[in-house]
Coordinates of C-alpha atoms in Angstrom, one line a residue:
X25 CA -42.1 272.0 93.5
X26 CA -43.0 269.2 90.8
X27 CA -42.8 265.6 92.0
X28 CA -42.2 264.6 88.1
X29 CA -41.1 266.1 85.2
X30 CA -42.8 267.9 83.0
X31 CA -45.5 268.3 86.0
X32 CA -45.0 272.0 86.6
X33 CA -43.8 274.6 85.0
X34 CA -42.9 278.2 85.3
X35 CA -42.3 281.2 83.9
X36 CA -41.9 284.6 84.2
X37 CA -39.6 287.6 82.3
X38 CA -36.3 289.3 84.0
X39 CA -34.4 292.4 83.2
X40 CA -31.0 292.6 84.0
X41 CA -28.3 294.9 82.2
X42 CA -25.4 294.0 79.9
X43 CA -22.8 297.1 78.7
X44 CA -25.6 299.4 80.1
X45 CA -28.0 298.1 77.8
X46 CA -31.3 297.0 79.2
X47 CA -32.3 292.7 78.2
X48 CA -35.2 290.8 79.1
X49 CA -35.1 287.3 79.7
X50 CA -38.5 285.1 79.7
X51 CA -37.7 281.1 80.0
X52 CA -40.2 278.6 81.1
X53 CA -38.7 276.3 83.7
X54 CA -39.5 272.6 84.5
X55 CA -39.7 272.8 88.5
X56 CA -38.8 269.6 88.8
X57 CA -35.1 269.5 88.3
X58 CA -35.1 273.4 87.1
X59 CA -34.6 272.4 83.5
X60 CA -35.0 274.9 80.6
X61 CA -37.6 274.3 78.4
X62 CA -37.8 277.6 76.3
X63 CA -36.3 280.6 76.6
X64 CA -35.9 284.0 74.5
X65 CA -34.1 286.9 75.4
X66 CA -35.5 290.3 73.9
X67 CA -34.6 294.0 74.3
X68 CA -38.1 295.4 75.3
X69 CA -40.5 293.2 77.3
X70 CA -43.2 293.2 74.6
X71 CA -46.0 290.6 74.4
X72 CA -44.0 289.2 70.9
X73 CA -41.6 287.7 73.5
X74 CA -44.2 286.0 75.1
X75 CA -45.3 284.6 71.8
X76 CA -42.2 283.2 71.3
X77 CA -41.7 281.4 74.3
X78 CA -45.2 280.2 74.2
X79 CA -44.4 279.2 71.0
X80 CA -41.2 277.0 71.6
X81 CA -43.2 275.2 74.8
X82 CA -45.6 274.2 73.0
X83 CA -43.1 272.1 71.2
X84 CA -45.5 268.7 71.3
X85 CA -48.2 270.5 69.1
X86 CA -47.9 269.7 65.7
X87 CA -45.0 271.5 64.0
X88 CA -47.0 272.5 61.4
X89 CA -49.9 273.7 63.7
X90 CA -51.2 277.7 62.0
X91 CA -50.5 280.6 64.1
X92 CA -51.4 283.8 63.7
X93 CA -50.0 286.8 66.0
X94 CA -52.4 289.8 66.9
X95 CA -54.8 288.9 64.3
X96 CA -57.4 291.8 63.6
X97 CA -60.8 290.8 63.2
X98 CA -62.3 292.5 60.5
X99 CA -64.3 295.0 60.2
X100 CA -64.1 295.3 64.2
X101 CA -60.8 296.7 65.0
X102 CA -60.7 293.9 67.4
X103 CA -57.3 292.1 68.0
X104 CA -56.9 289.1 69.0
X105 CA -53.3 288.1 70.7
X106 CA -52.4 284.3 69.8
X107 CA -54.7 282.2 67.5
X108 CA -54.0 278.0 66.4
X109 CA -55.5 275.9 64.1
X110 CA -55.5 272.6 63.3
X111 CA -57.3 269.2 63.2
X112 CA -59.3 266.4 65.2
X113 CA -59.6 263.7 63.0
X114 CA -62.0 265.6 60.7
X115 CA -63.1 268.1 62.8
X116 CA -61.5 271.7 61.6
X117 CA -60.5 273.5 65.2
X118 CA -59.1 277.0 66.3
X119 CA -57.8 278.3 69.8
X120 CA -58.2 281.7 70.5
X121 CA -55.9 282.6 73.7
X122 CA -56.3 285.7 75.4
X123 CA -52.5 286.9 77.1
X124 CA -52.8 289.1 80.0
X125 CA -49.6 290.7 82.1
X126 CA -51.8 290.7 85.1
X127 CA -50.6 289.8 88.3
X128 CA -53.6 290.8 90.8
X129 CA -57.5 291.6 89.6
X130 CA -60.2 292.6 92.6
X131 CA -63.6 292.0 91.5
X132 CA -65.9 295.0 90.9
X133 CA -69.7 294.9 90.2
X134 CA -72.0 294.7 87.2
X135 CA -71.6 297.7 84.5
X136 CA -73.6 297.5 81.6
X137 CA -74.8 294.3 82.2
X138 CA -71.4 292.7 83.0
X139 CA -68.9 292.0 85.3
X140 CA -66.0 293.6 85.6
X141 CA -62.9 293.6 87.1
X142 CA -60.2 295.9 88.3
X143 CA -56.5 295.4 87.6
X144 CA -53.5 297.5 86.8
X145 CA -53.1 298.0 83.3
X146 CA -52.6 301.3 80.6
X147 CA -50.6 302.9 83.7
X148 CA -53.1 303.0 86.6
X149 CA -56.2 301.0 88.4
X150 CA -58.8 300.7 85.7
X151 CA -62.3 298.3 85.0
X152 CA -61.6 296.2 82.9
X153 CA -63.5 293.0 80.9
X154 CA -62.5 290.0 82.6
X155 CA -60.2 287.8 80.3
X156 CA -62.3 284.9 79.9
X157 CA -65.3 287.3 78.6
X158 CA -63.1 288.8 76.4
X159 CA -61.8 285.8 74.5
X160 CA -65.3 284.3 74.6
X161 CA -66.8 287.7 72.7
X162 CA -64.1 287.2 70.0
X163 CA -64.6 283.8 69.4
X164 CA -68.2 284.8 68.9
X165 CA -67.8 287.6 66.7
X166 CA -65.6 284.9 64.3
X167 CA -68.6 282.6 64.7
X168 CA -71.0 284.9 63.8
X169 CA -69.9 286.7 60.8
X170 CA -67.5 284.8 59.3
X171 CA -68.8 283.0 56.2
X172 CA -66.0 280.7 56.2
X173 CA -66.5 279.5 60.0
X174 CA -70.5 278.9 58.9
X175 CA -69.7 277.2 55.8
X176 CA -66.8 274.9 56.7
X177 CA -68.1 274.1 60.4
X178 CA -64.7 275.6 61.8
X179 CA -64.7 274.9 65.7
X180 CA -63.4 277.9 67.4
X181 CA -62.5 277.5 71.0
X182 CA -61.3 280.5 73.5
X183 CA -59.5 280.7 76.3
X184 CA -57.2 283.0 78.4
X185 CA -53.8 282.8 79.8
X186 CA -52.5 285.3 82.4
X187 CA -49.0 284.1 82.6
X188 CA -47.7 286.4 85.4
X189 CA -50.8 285.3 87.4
X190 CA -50.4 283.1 90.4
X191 CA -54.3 281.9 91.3
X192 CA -55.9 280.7 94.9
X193 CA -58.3 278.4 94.9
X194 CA -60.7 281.0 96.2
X195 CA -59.5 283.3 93.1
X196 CA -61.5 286.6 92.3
X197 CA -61.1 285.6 88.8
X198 CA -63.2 282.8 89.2
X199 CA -65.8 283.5 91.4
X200 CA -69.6 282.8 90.7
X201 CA -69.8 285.8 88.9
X202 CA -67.5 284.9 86.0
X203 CA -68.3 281.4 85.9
X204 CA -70.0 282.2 82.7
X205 CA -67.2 283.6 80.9
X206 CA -64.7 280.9 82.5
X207 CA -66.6 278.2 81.4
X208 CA -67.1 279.4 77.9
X209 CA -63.2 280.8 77.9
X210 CA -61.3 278.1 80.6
X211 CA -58.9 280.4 82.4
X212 CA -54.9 279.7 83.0
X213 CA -51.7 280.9 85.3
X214 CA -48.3 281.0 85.8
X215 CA -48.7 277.5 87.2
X216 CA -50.7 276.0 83.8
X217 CA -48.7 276.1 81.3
X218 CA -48.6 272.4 81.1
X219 CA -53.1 271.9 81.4
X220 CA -52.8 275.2 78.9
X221 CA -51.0 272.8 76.3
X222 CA -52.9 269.9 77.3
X223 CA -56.4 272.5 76.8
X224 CA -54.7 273.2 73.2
X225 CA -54.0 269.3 71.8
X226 CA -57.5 268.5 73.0
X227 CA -58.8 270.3 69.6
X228 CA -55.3 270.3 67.7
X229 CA -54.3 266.6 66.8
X230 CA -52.9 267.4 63.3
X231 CA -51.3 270.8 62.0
X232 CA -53.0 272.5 59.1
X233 CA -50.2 274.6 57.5
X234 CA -52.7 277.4 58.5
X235 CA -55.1 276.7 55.9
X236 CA -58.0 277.3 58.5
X237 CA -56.7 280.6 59.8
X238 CA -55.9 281.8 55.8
X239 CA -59.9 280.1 55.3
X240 CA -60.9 283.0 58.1
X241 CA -59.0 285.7 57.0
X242 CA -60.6 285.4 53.3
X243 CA -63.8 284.6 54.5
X244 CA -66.4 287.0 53.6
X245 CA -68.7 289.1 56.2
X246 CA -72.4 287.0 56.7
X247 CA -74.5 287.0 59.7
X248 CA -75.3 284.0 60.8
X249 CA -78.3 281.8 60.8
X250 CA -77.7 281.4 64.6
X251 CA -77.1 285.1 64.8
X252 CA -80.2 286.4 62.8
X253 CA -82.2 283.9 65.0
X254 CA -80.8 285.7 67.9
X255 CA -81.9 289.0 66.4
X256 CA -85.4 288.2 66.3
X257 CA -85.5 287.0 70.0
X258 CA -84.0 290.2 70.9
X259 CA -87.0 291.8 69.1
X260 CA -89.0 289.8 71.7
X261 CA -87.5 291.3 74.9
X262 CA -84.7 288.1 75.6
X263 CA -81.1 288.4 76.1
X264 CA -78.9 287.5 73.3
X265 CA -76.0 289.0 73.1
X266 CA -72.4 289.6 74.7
X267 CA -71.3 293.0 73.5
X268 CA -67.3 293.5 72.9
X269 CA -66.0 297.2 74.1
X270 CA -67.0 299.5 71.1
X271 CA -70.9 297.9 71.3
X272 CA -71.2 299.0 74.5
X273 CA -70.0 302.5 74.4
X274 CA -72.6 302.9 71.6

């Protein structure tokens, strides 16, 4: 229940069947007097839908706010699911947002120097990064080799929304053991879209026609001076680094 509009919304996506034909229907609701904000109506209940819907909430960011879709981080292979960029006053800003399907995670122990957690996902139980670490490692990878991030100062900012996700405040999500990742990557629910947006006009102001995500894509490979500094404490015995999936299996 909301006590307001536009206090708390909802979503969720629905199958139902028309002419024996399979539709998925994924609106976000206003609980408050059950308006409609968004909707879309797809025939396969990929994460594009999503997108969209996210997309058409989000209708009091800047129209011409860049987006980019699944963007691949080169040379990693790495995707990341929903990037924005824009401006605060003259600071040059992008939000990384990590989108999960999860509706339940238990938390598992430390494995190669991380904590994991387990949650239903590829078709069976599996351990799994935790969403905030993951968003967190791609911002850093973007930060750390991208020429055009180190050159132009670009801000980049993660953060993860598990939109079927309903959390307690005693979450296993956000126990002491990812408050690390959580507080590098803030985490949101089924019940945030609202703080999610709120999270996302905090660093976007003013659209960029995507300049800054086109700036990124063209931006050469360079390690960084924060990065090669990072190297040579490594060389010293510290800790330094957050490995994404394919560094750790090597």
């Amino acid at each position: 229940e909301a006590e307001k509009p536009n206090e708390k919304w909802v979503t969720d996506v629905t199958e139902f069947k028309v002419h024996n034909e399979k539709l998925y229907l994924s609106p976000i609701v206003d609980l408050f007097n059950g308006e409609v904000i968004s909707f879309n109506l797809s025939r396969h209940p990929v994460f594009a839908q999503i997108a969209d819907m996210l997309e058409k909430a989000f209708n009091k960011i800047p129209d011409n706010t860049g987006i980019a879709i699944e963007y691949n981080i080169p040379p990693t292979g790495c995707r990341i699911d929903f990037m924005m960029s824009g401006y605060k006053k003259n600071e040059s800003n992008v939000v990384i947002v990590e989108l999960k399907q999860w509706d339940r995670a238990t938390e598992v122990g430390q494995m190669d120097g991380i904590y994991k957690v387990n949650t239903y996902t590829g078709g069976g139980l599996r351990d799994v990064n935790h969403p905030s670490y993951q968003a967190m490692t791609y911002a850093n990878l973007i930060k750390d080799y991208n020429e055009s991030v180190q050159i132009q100062d670009i801000n980049v900012v993660p953060c993860a929304y598990l939109h079927n996700y309903y959390f307690d405040s005693d979450d296993t999500l956000l126990s002491d053991n990812y408050k690390e990742y959580t507080s590098a990557a803030p985490l949101f629910g089924h019940n945030d879209v609202l703080k999610l947006r709120e999270f996302i006009k905090k660093y976007i102001e003013n659209g960029d026609d995507g300049k800054i995500l086109f700036d990124i894509d063209n931006g050469r490979i360079r390690p960084s001076k924060m990065l090669q500094d990072s190297l040579a404490q490594m060389l010293k015995g510290n800790k330094e680094f957050y490995m994404i999936d394919n560094q750790k299996i090597v």
